[in-house]
């Protein structure tokens, strides 16, 4: 396990390459169990377009999007029921990663789970639906590698390209918490555990 600042000169970021390397099977099993309760779905942007990424959530609240906008909701709009609880293996991993990056006591109340199949992408955006921007966001990547687009404070800032691999964990805090970011279209491939998929979990303090 190695911790490494990336890209250089960004003190709010810590990339922990392979941080979850030994736990991928257990983490994937937990994701599949969650998806059996709160199934993958393609959400609609407020502009009325279906996103190419499929999503689910666990935790006290989940991130949703529809014609009324982006927000966190305690209920899964598909079932009308609360989102499944965040598995202990998720909150423990997120807490350990945040602590390694200097954010002791990180207790996420939301986990957005993104599923990418080849061609799926995420346009440049900011994450600003959370109540408290001083809490970091912790992300975990599983499955096929993805090219992460890492912009700046302004939408027009040129984005750097950083490949995220299965088992990589990144902690995003400080000023970079509000930087623009996205994911380039997922390339075809087969991962030994996940097949032709990438799953990204983002742990957030939303409330
Ligand atoms: C930097 N997800 O769900 S994870 C998202 O790979 C999202 O699915 C991407 O962007 C994915 O909102 C990127 C890395 C990430 C997540 C949240 C961030 C980077 C971030 C919030 C602020 C700054
Ligand atoms: Fe994001």
PDB file of C-alpha atoms and ligand atoms in Angstrom:
ATOM      1  CA  UNK A   1       0.000   0.000   0.000  1.00  0.00           C
ATOM      2  CA  UNK A   2       1.372   3.381  -0.946  1.00  0.00           C
ATOM      3  CA  UNK A   3       0.065   6.858  -0.356  1.00  0.00           C
ATOM      4  CA  UNK A   4       0.953   9.367  -2.968  1.00  0.00           C
ATOM      5  CA  UNK A   5      -0.085  12.926  -3.659  1.00  0.00           C
ATOM      6  CA  UNK A   6      -1.543  13.344  -7.115  1.00  0.00           C
ATOM      7  CA  UNK A   7      -1.254  15.325  -9.214  1.00  0.00           C
ATOM      8  CA  UNK A   8       1.659  17.060  -7.494  1.00  0.00           C
ATOM      9  CA  UNK A   9       1.063  20.312  -5.627  1.00  0.00           C
ATOM     10  CA  UNK A  10      -2.428  19.451  -4.452  1.00  0.00           C
ATOM     11  CA  UNK A  11      -2.318  19.066  -0.686  1.00  0.00           C
ATOM     12  CA  UNK A  12      -6.025  18.244  -0.431  1.00  0.00           C
ATOM     13  CA  UNK A  13      -5.642  14.980  -2.328  1.00  0.00           C
ATOM     14  CA  UNK A  14      -4.237  11.675  -1.278  1.00  0.00           C
ATOM     15  CA  UNK A  15      -4.243   8.731  -3.623  1.00  0.00           C
ATOM     16  CA  UNK A  16      -3.818   5.416  -1.845  1.00  0.00           C
ATOM     17  CA  UNK A  17      -2.861   3.050  -4.667  1.00  0.00           C
ATOM     18  CA  UNK A  18      -4.111  -0.468  -3.969  1.00  0.00           C
ATOM     19  CA  UNK A  19      -5.421   0.544  -0.520  1.00  0.00           C
ATOM     20  CA  UNK A  20      -8.372  -1.869  -0.894  1.00  0.00           C
ATOM     21  CA  UNK A  21      -6.391  -4.444  -2.879  1.00  0.00           C
ATOM     22  CA  UNK A  22      -6.914  -7.352  -0.486  1.00  0.00           C
ATOM     23  CA  UNK A  23     -10.607  -6.637   0.002  1.00  0.00           C
ATOM     24  CA  UNK A  24     -11.921  -6.418  -3.534  1.00  0.00           C
ATOM     25  CA  UNK A  25     -13.868  -9.695  -3.399  1.00  0.00           C
ATOM     26  CA  UNK A  26     -15.557  -8.805  -0.094  1.00  0.00           C
ATOM     27  CA  UNK A  27     -16.322  -5.267  -1.276  1.00  0.00           C
ATOM     28  CA  UNK A  28     -17.788  -6.551  -4.540  1.00  0.00           C
ATOM     29  CA  UNK A  29     -19.944  -9.095  -2.684  1.00  0.00           C
ATOM     30  CA  UNK A  30     -21.276  -6.257  -0.527  1.00  0.00           C
ATOM     31  CA  UNK A  31     -22.033  -4.149  -3.613  1.00  0.00           C
ATOM     32  CA  UNK A  32     -23.908  -7.023  -5.276  1.00  0.00           C
ATOM     33  CA  UNK A  33     -25.961  -7.592  -2.111  1.00  0.00           C
ATOM     34  CA  UNK A  34     -26.869  -3.889  -2.027  1.00  0.00           C
ATOM     35  CA  UNK A  35     -27.831  -3.896  -5.711  1.00  0.00           C
ATOM     36  CA  UNK A  36     -30.241  -6.753  -5.008  1.00  0.00           C
ATOM     37  CA  UNK A  37     -32.107  -4.402  -2.630  1.00  0.00           C
ATOM     38  CA  UNK A  38     -31.634  -1.032  -4.378  1.00  0.00           C
ATOM     39  CA  UNK A  39     -31.168  -2.015  -8.043  1.00  0.00           C
ATOM     40  CA  UNK A  40     -28.933  -0.221 -10.532  1.00  0.00           C
ATOM     41  CA  UNK A  41     -30.727   2.495 -12.420  1.00  0.00           C
ATOM     42  CA  UNK A  42     -29.880   5.185 -14.951  1.00  0.00           C
ATOM     43  CA  UNK A  43     -30.946   8.482 -13.450  1.00  0.00           C
ATOM     44  CA  UNK A  44     -32.223  11.463 -15.396  1.00  0.00           C
ATOM     45  CA  UNK A  45     -30.412  14.799 -15.324  1.00  0.00           C
ATOM     46  CA  UNK A  46     -32.569  17.862 -14.606  1.00  0.00           C
ATOM     47  CA  UNK A  47     -32.212  18.579 -18.334  1.00  0.00           C
ATOM     48  CA  UNK A  48     -34.001  15.319 -19.097  1.00  0.00           C
ATOM     49  CA  UNK A  49     -31.109  13.171 -20.351  1.00  0.00           C
ATOM     50  CA  UNK A  50     -30.433   9.688 -18.961  1.00  0.00           C
ATOM     51  CA  UNK A  51     -26.901   9.392 -17.584  1.00  0.00           C
ATOM     52  CA  UNK A  52     -24.758   6.618 -19.082  1.00  0.00           C
ATOM     53  CA  UNK A  53     -23.557   5.584 -15.621  1.00  0.00           C
ATOM     54  CA  UNK A  54     -25.909   3.389 -13.580  1.00  0.00           C
ATOM     55  CA  UNK A  55     -26.288   4.221  -9.900  1.00  0.00           C
ATOM     56  CA  UNK A  56     -27.394   2.993  -6.529  1.00  0.00           C
ATOM     57  CA  UNK A  57     -26.815   4.197  -2.963  1.00  0.00           C
ATOM     58  CA  UNK A  58     -26.489   3.002   0.579  1.00  0.00           C
ATOM     59  CA  UNK A  59     -26.431   4.915   3.851  1.00  0.00           C
ATOM     60  CA  UNK A  60     -28.790   7.306   5.631  1.00  0.00           C
ATOM     61  CA  UNK A  61     -29.287   9.290   2.434  1.00  0.00           C
ATOM     62  CA  UNK A  62     -28.583   8.693  -1.240  1.00  0.00           C
ATOM     63  CA  UNK A  63     -27.815  11.017  -4.144  1.00  0.00           C
ATOM     64  CA  UNK A  64     -30.649  11.267  -6.640  1.00  0.00           C
ATOM     65  CA  UNK A  65     -31.377  13.274  -9.751  1.00  0.00           C
ATOM     66  CA  UNK A  66     -34.562  13.863 -11.696  1.00  0.00           C
ATOM     67  CA  UNK A  67     -36.368  16.666 -13.499  1.00  0.00           C
ATOM     68  CA  UNK A  68     -36.571  18.544 -10.185  1.00  0.00           C
ATOM     69  CA  UNK A  69     -32.799  18.619  -9.747  1.00  0.00           C
ATOM     70  CA  UNK A  70     -29.955  16.958  -7.838  1.00  0.00           C
ATOM     71  CA  UNK A  71     -30.292  16.250  -4.139  1.00  0.00           C
ATOM     72  CA  UNK A  72     -29.896  13.748  -1.327  1.00  0.00           C
ATOM     73  CA  UNK A  73     -32.909  11.720  -0.292  1.00  0.00           C
ATOM     74  CA  UNK A  74     -33.508   9.319   2.601  1.00  0.00           C
ATOM     75  CA  UNK A  75     -35.774   7.226   0.365  1.00  0.00           C
ATOM     76  CA  UNK A  76     -35.003   5.252  -2.762  1.00  0.00           C
ATOM     77  CA  UNK A  77     -37.428   6.719  -5.326  1.00  0.00           C
ATOM     78  CA  UNK A  78     -37.749   3.296  -7.023  1.00  0.00           C
ATOM     79  CA  UNK A  79     -39.051   1.525  -3.919  1.00  0.00           C
ATOM     80  CA  UNK A  80     -40.180   4.392  -1.684  1.00  0.00           C
ATOM     81  CA  UNK A  81     -38.144   2.727   1.061  1.00  0.00           C
ATOM     82  CA  UNK A  82     -34.985   3.848   2.888  1.00  0.00           C
ATOM     83  CA  UNK A  83     -31.691   3.046   1.170  1.00  0.00           C
ATOM     84  CA  UNK A  84     -29.942  -0.046   2.537  1.00  0.00           C
ATOM     85  CA  UNK A  85     -27.602   0.554   5.462  1.00  0.00           C
ATOM     86  CA  UNK A  86     -23.978   1.200   4.704  1.00  0.00           C
ATOM     87  CA  UNK A  87     -22.087  -2.073   5.231  1.00  0.00           C
ATOM     88  CA  UNK A  88     -19.486  -1.987   8.020  1.00  0.00           C
ATOM     89  CA  UNK A  89     -16.761  -2.967   5.554  1.00  0.00           C
ATOM     90  CA  UNK A  90     -17.500   0.256   3.599  1.00  0.00           C
ATOM     91  CA  UNK A  91     -17.542   2.710   6.502  1.00  0.00           C
ATOM     92  CA  UNK A  92     -14.434   1.108   8.020  1.00  0.00           C
ATOM     93  CA  UNK A  93     -12.500   1.408   4.760  1.00  0.00           C
ATOM     94  CA  UNK A  94     -13.619   5.023   4.231  1.00  0.00           C
ATOM     95  CA  UNK A  95     -12.680   5.953   7.801  1.00  0.00           C
ATOM     96  CA  UNK A  96      -9.226   4.361   7.524  1.00  0.00           C
ATOM     97  CA  UNK A  97      -8.518   6.061   4.198  1.00  0.00           C
ATOM     98  CA  UNK A  98      -9.670   9.478   5.425  1.00  0.00           C
ATOM     99  CA  UNK A  99      -7.556   9.139   8.571  1.00  0.00           C
ATOM    100  CA  UNK A 100      -4.519   8.271   6.437  1.00  0.00           C
ATOM    101  CA  UNK A 101      -5.092  11.549   4.586  1.00  0.00           C
ATOM    102  CA  UNK A 102      -5.390  13.582   7.796  1.00  0.00           C
ATOM    103  CA  UNK A 103      -9.193  13.626   8.149  1.00  0.00           C
ATOM    104  CA  UNK A 104      -9.662  11.824  11.444  1.00  0.00           C
ATOM    105  CA  UNK A 105     -13.209  10.900  12.458  1.00  0.00           C
ATOM    106  CA  UNK A 106     -14.711  10.876   8.953  1.00  0.00           C
ATOM    107  CA  UNK A 107     -18.146   9.264   9.300  1.00  0.00           C
ATOM    108  CA  UNK A 108     -19.873   9.133   5.908  1.00  0.00           C
ATOM    109  CA  UNK A 109     -23.676   9.125   5.891  1.00  0.00           C
ATOM    110  CA  UNK A 110     -23.997   8.550   2.141  1.00  0.00           C
ATOM    111  CA  UNK A 111     -22.364   6.224  -0.345  1.00  0.00           C
ATOM    112  CA  UNK A 112     -23.096   6.727  -4.039  1.00  0.00           C
ATOM    113  CA  UNK A 113     -22.321   3.613  -6.079  1.00  0.00           C
ATOM    114  CA  UNK A 114     -21.609   4.177  -9.773  1.00  0.00           C
ATOM    115  CA  UNK A 115     -21.563   1.353 -12.325  1.00  0.00           C
ATOM    116  CA  UNK A 116     -19.716   1.926 -15.605  1.00  0.00           C
ATOM    117  CA  UNK A 117     -19.985  -0.377 -18.577  1.00  0.00           C
ATOM    118  CA  UNK A 118     -17.841   0.207 -21.671  1.00  0.00           C
ATOM    119  CA  UNK A 119     -18.707   3.599 -23.161  1.00  0.00           C
ATOM    120  CA  UNK A 120     -20.190   4.997 -19.941  1.00  0.00           C
ATOM    121  CA  UNK A 121     -18.734   8.316 -18.850  1.00  0.00           C
ATOM    122  CA  UNK A 122     -19.269  11.165 -16.445  1.00  0.00           C
ATOM    123  CA  UNK A 123     -19.128  14.737 -17.709  1.00  0.00           C
ATOM    124  CA  UNK A 124     -17.082  17.353 -15.846  1.00  0.00           C
ATOM    125  CA  UNK A 125     -18.969  18.488 -12.761  1.00  0.00           C
ATOM    126  CA  UNK A 126     -18.568  19.642  -9.171  1.00  0.00           C
ATOM    127  CA  UNK A 127     -19.941  17.803  -6.151  1.00  0.00           C
ATOM    128  CA  UNK A 128     -21.820  20.488  -4.278  1.00  0.00           C
ATOM    129  CA  UNK A 129     -25.023  18.901  -3.046  1.00  0.00           C
ATOM    130  CA  UNK A 130     -23.497  18.115   0.343  1.00  0.00           C
ATOM    131  CA  UNK A 131     -24.116  20.330   3.386  1.00  0.00           C
ATOM    132  CA  UNK A 132     -20.512  20.562   4.607  1.00  0.00           C
ATOM    133  CA  UNK A 133     -17.634  21.041   2.170  1.00  0.00           C
ATOM    134  CA  UNK A 134     -15.032  20.761   4.944  1.00  0.00           C
ATOM    135  CA  UNK A 135     -15.626  16.991   5.079  1.00  0.00           C
ATOM    136  CA  UNK A 136     -13.626  15.075   2.464  1.00  0.00           C
ATOM    137  CA  UNK A 137     -14.999  12.683  -0.141  1.00  0.00           C
ATOM    138  CA  UNK A 138     -13.432   9.238  -0.275  1.00  0.00           C
ATOM    139  CA  UNK A 139     -13.621   7.282  -3.523  1.00  0.00           C
ATOM    140  CA  UNK A 140     -12.932   3.603  -4.130  1.00  0.00           C
ATOM    141  CA  UNK A 141     -12.511   2.117  -7.596  1.00  0.00           C
ATOM    142  CA  UNK A 142     -13.173  -1.540  -8.444  1.00  0.00           C
ATOM    143  CA  UNK A 143     -12.887  -3.375 -11.754  1.00  0.00           C
ATOM    144  CA  UNK A 144     -11.750  -1.991 -15.100  1.00  0.00           C
ATOM    145  CA  UNK A 145      -9.376   0.976 -15.022  1.00  0.00           C
ATOM    146  CA  UNK A 146     -10.801   4.389 -15.846  1.00  0.00           C
ATOM    147  CA  UNK A 147      -9.298   7.667 -16.956  1.00  0.00           C
ATOM    148  CA  UNK A 148     -10.261  10.195 -14.323  1.00  0.00           C
ATOM    149  CA  UNK A 149     -10.422  13.809 -15.520  1.00  0.00           C
ATOM    150  CA  UNK A 150      -9.099  16.186 -12.928  1.00  0.00           C
ATOM    151  CA  UNK A 151      -9.863  19.816 -13.648  1.00  0.00           C
ATOM    152  CA  UNK A 152      -9.614  22.892 -11.498  1.00  0.00           C
ATOM    153  CA  UNK A 153     -11.733  25.412  -9.641  1.00  0.00           C
ATOM    154  CA  UNK A 154     -13.185  26.731 -12.934  1.00  0.00           C
ATOM    155  CA  UNK A 155     -15.017  24.624 -15.506  1.00  0.00           C
ATOM    156  CA  UNK A 156     -12.683  25.902 -18.216  1.00  0.00           C
ATOM    157  CA  UNK A 157      -9.481  24.816 -16.411  1.00  0.00           C
ATOM    158  CA  UNK A 158      -7.652  22.194 -18.449  1.00  0.00           C
ATOM    159  CA  UNK A 159      -8.237  18.718 -17.021  1.00  0.00           C
ATOM    160  CA  UNK A 160      -5.351  16.350 -16.221  1.00  0.00           C
ATOM    161  CA  UNK A 161      -5.899  12.639 -16.970  1.00  0.00           C
ATOM    162  CA  UNK A 162      -5.161  10.159 -14.188  1.00  0.00           C
ATOM    163  CA  UNK A 163      -5.838   6.426 -14.466  1.00  0.00           C
ATOM    164  CA  UNK A 164      -7.620   4.888 -11.480  1.00  0.00           C
ATOM    165  CA  UNK A 165      -7.192   1.130 -11.010  1.00  0.00           C
ATOM    166  CA  UNK A 166      -9.116  -1.478  -9.065  1.00  0.00           C
ATOM    167  CA  UNK A 167      -8.409  -1.147  -5.349  1.00  0.00           C
ATOM    168  CA  UNK A 168      -7.322   2.495  -5.590  1.00  0.00           C
ATOM    169  CA  UNK A 169      -8.755   4.823  -2.979  1.00  0.00           C
ATOM    170  CA  UNK A 170      -8.578   8.605  -3.269  1.00  0.00           C
ATOM    171  CA  UNK A 171      -9.335  11.116  -0.528  1.00  0.00           C
ATOM    172  CA  UNK A 172     -10.451  14.524  -1.776  1.00  0.00           C
ATOM    173  CA  UNK A 173     -10.421  17.343   0.750  1.00  0.00           C
ATOM    174  CA  UNK A 174      -9.446  20.949   1.143  1.00  0.00           C
ATOM    175  CA  UNK A 175      -9.923  23.366  -1.744  1.00  0.00           C
ATOM    176  CA  UNK A 176      -9.786  20.499  -4.278  1.00  0.00           C
ATOM    177  CA  UNK A 177     -13.019  19.163  -2.813  1.00  0.00           C
ATOM    178  CA  UNK A 178     -14.851  21.600  -5.097  1.00  0.00           C
ATOM    179  CA  UNK A 179     -12.760  21.105  -8.232  1.00  0.00           C
ATOM    180  CA  UNK A 180     -14.352  20.039 -11.495  1.00  0.00           C
ATOM    181  CA  UNK A 181     -13.868  16.368 -12.324  1.00  0.00           C
ATOM    182  CA  UNK A 182     -15.234  13.632 -14.567  1.00  0.00           C
ATOM    183  CA  UNK A 183     -14.556  10.231 -16.072  1.00  0.00           C
ATOM    184  CA  UNK A 184     -13.630   9.540 -19.726  1.00  0.00           C
ATOM    185  CA  UNK A 185     -15.688   6.883 -21.570  1.00  0.00           C
ATOM    186  CA  UNK A 186     -14.825   3.471 -20.120  1.00  0.00           C
ATOM    187  CA  UNK A 187     -12.787   1.361 -22.491  1.00  0.00           C
ATOM    188  CA  UNK A 188     -13.681  -2.237 -23.319  1.00  0.00           C
ATOM    189  CA  UNK A 189     -11.962  -4.850 -21.211  1.00  0.00           C
ATOM    190  CA  UNK A 190     -12.437  -7.749 -18.844  1.00  0.00           C
ATOM    191  CA  UNK A 191     -11.490  -7.584 -15.188  1.00  0.00           C
ATOM    192  CA  UNK A 192     -10.940 -10.930 -13.421  1.00  0.00           C
ATOM    193  CA  UNK A 193     -13.513 -10.204 -10.695  1.00  0.00           C
ATOM    194  CA  UNK A 194     -15.911  -7.702 -12.269  1.00  0.00           C
ATOM    195  CA  UNK A 195     -15.842  -8.619 -15.958  1.00  0.00           C
ATOM    196  CA  UNK A 196     -16.614  -5.722 -18.292  1.00  0.00           C
ATOM    197  CA  UNK A 197     -17.471  -3.306 -15.499  1.00  0.00           C
ATOM    198  CA  UNK A 198     -16.081  -0.596 -13.300  1.00  0.00           C
ATOM    199  CA  UNK A 199     -17.709   0.238  -9.981  1.00  0.00           C
ATOM    200  CA  UNK A 200     -16.879   3.412  -8.094  1.00  0.00           C
ATOM    201  CA  UNK A 201     -18.018   4.101  -4.555  1.00  0.00           C
ATOM    202  CA  UNK A 202     -17.923   7.628  -3.172  1.00  0.00           C
ATOM    203  CA  UNK A 203     -18.305   8.096   0.550  1.00  0.00           C
ATOM    204  CA  UNK A 204     -19.724  11.439   1.556  1.00  0.00           C
ATOM    205  CA  UNK A 205     -20.872  13.418   4.533  1.00  0.00           C
ATOM    206  CA  UNK A 206     -24.041  14.748   2.918  1.00  0.00           C
ATOM    207  CA  UNK A 207     -26.093  15.932   5.910  1.00  0.00           C
TER     208      UNK A 207
HETATM  209  C1  LIG B   1     -13.171  15.231  -6.611  1.00  0.00           C
HETATM  210  N1  LIG B   1     -17.537   9.891  -9.490  1.00  0.00           N
HETATM  211  O1  LIG B   1     -19.828  10.242  -8.199  1.00  0.00           O
HETATM  212  S1  LIG B   1     -14.711   9.350  -8.190  1.00  0.00           S
HETATM  213  C2  LIG B   1     -19.190  11.279  -8.507  1.00  0.00           C
HETATM  214  O2  LIG B   1     -15.330   7.570 -10.837  1.00  0.00           O
HETATM  215  C3  LIG B   1     -17.933  11.118  -9.257  1.00  0.00           C
HETATM  216  O3  LIG B   1     -17.456   7.509 -10.551  1.00  0.00           O
HETATM  217  C4  LIG B   1     -16.408   9.577 -10.308  1.00  0.00           C
HETATM  218  O4  LIG B   1     -17.361  12.084  -9.629  1.00  0.00           O
HETATM  219  C5  LIG B   1     -16.385   8.109 -10.568  1.00  0.00           C
HETATM  220  O5  LIG B   1     -19.540  12.414  -8.197  1.00  0.00           O
HETATM  221  C6  LIG B   1     -15.135  10.057  -9.729  1.00  0.00           C
HETATM  222  C7  LIG B   1     -13.630  10.556  -7.618  1.00  0.00           C
HETATM  223  C8  LIG B   1     -14.226  11.802  -7.069  1.00  0.00           C
HETATM  224  C9  LIG B   1     -15.437  11.810  -6.443  1.00  0.00           C
HETATM  225  C10 LIG B   1     -15.904  12.966  -5.882  1.00  0.00           C
HETATM  226  C11 LIG B   1     -15.145  14.121  -5.922  1.00  0.00           C
HETATM  227  C12 LIG B   1     -13.482  12.920  -7.124  1.00  0.00           C
HETATM  228  C13 LIG B   1     -13.925  14.084  -6.560  1.00  0.00           C
HETATM  229  C14 LIG B   1     -15.575  15.311  -5.333  1.00  0.00           C
HETATM  230  C15 LIG B   1     -14.780  16.430  -5.370  1.00  0.00           C
HETATM  231  C16 LIG B   1     -13.586  16.399  -6.014  1.00  0.00           C
HETATM  232 FE1  LIG B   2     -18.206  13.857  -8.623  1.00  0.00          FE
END
